Tab-separated table of C-alpha atoms in Angstrom:
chain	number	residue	atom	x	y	z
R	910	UNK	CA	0.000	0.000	0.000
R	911	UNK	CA	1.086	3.038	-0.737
R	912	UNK	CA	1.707	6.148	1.527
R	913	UNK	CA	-1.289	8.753	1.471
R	914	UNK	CA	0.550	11.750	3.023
R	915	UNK	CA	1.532	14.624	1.189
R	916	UNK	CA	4.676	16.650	1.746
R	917	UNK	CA	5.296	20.151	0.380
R	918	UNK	CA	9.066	20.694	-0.444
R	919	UNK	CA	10.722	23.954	-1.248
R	920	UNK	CA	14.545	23.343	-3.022
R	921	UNK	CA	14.133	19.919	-1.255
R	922	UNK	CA	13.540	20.681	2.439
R	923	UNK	CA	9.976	19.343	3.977
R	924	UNK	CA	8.169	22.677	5.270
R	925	UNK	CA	6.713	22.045	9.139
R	926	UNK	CA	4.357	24.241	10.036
R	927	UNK	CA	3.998	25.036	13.701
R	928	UNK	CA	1.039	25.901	14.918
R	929	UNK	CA	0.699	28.000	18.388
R	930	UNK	CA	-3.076	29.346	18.255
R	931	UNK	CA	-5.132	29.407	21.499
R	932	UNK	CA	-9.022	31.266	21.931
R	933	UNK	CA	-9.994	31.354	25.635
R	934	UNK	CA	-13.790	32.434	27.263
R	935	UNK	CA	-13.340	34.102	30.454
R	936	UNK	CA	-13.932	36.762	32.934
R	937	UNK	CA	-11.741	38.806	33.800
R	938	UNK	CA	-10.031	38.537	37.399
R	939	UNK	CA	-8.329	41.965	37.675
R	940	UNK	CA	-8.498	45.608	36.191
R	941	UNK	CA	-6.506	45.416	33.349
R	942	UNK	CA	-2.741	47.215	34.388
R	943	UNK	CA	-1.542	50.055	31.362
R	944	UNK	CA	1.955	50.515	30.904
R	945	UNK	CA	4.613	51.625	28.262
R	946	UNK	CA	8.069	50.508	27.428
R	947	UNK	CA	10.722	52.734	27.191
R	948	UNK	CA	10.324	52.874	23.342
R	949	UNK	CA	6.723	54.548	24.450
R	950	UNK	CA	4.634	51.655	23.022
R	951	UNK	CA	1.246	50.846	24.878
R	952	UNK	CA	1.789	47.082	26.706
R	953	UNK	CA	-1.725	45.980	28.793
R	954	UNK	CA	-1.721	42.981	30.949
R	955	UNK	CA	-4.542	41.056	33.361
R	956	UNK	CA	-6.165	37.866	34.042
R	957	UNK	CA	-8.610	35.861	32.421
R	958	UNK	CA	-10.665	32.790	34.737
R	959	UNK	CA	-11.990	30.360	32.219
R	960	UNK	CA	-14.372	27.815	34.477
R	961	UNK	CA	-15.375	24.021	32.579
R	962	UNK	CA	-18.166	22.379	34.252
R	963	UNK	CA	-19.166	18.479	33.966
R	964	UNK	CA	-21.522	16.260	35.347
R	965	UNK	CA	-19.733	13.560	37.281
R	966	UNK	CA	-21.555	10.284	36.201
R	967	UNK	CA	-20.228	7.998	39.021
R	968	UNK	CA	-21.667	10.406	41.783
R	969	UNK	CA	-23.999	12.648	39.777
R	970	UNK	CA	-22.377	15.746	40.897
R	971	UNK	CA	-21.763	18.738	38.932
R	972	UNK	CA	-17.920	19.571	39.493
R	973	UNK	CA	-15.741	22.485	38.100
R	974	UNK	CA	-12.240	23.696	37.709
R	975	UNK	CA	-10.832	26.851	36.671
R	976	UNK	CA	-7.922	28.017	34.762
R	977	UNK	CA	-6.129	31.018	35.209
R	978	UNK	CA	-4.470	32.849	32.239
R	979	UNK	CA	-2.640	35.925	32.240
R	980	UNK	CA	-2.727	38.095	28.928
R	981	UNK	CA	-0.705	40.553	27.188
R	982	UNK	CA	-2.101	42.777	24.808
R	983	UNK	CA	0.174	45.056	22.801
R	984	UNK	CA	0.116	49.145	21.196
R	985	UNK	CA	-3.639	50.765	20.636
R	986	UNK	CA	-5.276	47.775	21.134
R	987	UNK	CA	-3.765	47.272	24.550
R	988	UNK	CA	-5.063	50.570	25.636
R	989	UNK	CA	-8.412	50.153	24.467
R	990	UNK	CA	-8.201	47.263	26.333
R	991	UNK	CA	-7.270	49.549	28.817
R	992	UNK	CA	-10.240	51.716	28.965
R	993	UNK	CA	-12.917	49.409	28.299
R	994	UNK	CA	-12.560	45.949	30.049
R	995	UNK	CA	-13.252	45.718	33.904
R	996	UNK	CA	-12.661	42.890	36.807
R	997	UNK	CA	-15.963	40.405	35.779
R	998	UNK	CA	-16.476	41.355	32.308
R	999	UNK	CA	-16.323	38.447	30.265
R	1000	UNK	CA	-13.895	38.385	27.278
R	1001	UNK	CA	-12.865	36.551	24.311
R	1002	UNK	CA	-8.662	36.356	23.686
R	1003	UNK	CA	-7.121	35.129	20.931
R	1004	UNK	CA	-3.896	34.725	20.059
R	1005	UNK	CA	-0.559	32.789	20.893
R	1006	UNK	CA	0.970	31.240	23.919
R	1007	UNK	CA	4.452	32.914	25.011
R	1008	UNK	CA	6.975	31.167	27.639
R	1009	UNK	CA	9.322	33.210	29.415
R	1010	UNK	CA	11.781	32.513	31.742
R	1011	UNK	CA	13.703	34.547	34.559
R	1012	UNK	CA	15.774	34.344	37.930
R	1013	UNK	CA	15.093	35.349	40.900
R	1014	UNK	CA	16.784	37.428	43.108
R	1015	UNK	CA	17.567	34.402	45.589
R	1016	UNK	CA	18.776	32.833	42.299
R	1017	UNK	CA	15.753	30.239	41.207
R	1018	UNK	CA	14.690	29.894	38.224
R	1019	UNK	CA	10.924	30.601	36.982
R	1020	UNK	CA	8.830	30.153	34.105
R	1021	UNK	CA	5.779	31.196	32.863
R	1022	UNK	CA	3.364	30.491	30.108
R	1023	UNK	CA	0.750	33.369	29.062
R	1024	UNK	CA	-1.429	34.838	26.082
R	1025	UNK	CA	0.110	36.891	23.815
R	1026	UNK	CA	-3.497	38.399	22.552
R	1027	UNK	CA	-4.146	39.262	18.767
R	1028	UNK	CA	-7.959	40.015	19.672
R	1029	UNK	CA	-9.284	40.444	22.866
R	1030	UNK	CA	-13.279	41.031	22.560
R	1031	UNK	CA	-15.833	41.294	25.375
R	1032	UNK	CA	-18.396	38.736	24.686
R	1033	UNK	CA	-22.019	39.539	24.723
R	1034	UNK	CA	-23.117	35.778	25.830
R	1035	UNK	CA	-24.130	37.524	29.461
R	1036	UNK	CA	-23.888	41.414	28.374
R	1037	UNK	CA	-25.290	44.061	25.870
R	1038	UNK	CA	-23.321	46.770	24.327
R	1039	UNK	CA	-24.745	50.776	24.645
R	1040	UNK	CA	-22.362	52.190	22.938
R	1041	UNK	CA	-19.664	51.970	20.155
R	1042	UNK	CA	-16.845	53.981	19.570
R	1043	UNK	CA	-14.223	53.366	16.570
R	1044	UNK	CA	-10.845	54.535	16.473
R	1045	UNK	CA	-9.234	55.350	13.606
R	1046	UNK	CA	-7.196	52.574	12.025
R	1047	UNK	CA	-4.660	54.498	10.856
R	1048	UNK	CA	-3.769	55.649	14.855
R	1049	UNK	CA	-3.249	52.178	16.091
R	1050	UNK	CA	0.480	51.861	16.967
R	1051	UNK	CA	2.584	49.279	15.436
R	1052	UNK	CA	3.605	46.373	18.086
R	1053	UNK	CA	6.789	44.403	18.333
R	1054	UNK	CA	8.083	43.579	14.974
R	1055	UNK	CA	6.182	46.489	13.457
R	1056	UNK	CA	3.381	43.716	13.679
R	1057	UNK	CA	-0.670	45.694	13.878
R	1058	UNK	CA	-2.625	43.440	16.012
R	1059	UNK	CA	-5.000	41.900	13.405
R	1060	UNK	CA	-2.491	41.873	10.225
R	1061	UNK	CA	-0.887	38.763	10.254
R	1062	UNK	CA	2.452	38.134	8.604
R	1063	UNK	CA	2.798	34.383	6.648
């Protein structure tokens, strides 16, 4: 039998795509924090809680567990994160999960895993909107990498 799979080759080198993508549903567990870097570009961080319930079958309980994720949104979007999203509202992030590492000052070693958010929308499953104000595209500040939250470089 012969092999189904198909392989794309550039010049003779398989191509591997990597795929880092990751949407979370939460609320969110702090006031988003606004800060800039020294090069003056917008960074936003806070928490998302993101709850799964099940029914236990064995003992017909409903059980739960919660995640907790923090989030980093970049530039205009981070500080229209900023000014609209409050402790409780419930949010939509996507984008892609960053690891970074540091020491402390006793000398151990930590790591972390967070969201690196390319959209971060409050979801109306619970909520309605009053009001809606655009901003003008053109204002939004370029990110890291002169990458626009959004625009998407392949």
């Amino acid at each position: 039998m012969q092999d189904a799979r198909v392989r794309v080759t550039i010049d003779k080198e398989p191509i591997v795509a990597n795929i880092n993508a990751v949407t979370v549903v939460g609320n969110v567990t702090r006031d988003p924090e606004l800060r800039y870097t020294s090069a003056g570009l917008a960074v936003c961080n806070f928490s998302v809680a993101s709850n799964r319930r099940w029914l236990n079958k064995a003992t017909n309980d409903w059980e739960e567990k919660v995640s907790y994720f923090d989030v980093t949104v970049w530039s205009g979007q981070g500080q229209n994160v900023a000014e609209s999203v409050l402790k409780g509202d419930r949010v939509v992030v996507s984008g892609r999960l960053e690891q970074r590492s540091w020491e402390t000052e006793t000398g151990d070693k930590r790591s972390k895993v967070e969201i690196t958010a390319d959209v971060v929308a409050v979801s109306l499953e619970w909520a309605t909107v009053t009001e809606i104000v655009k901003n003008d595209k053109a204002s939004v500040e370029v990110g890291p990498n002169n990458y626009r939250a959004g625009e998407e470089n392949f």
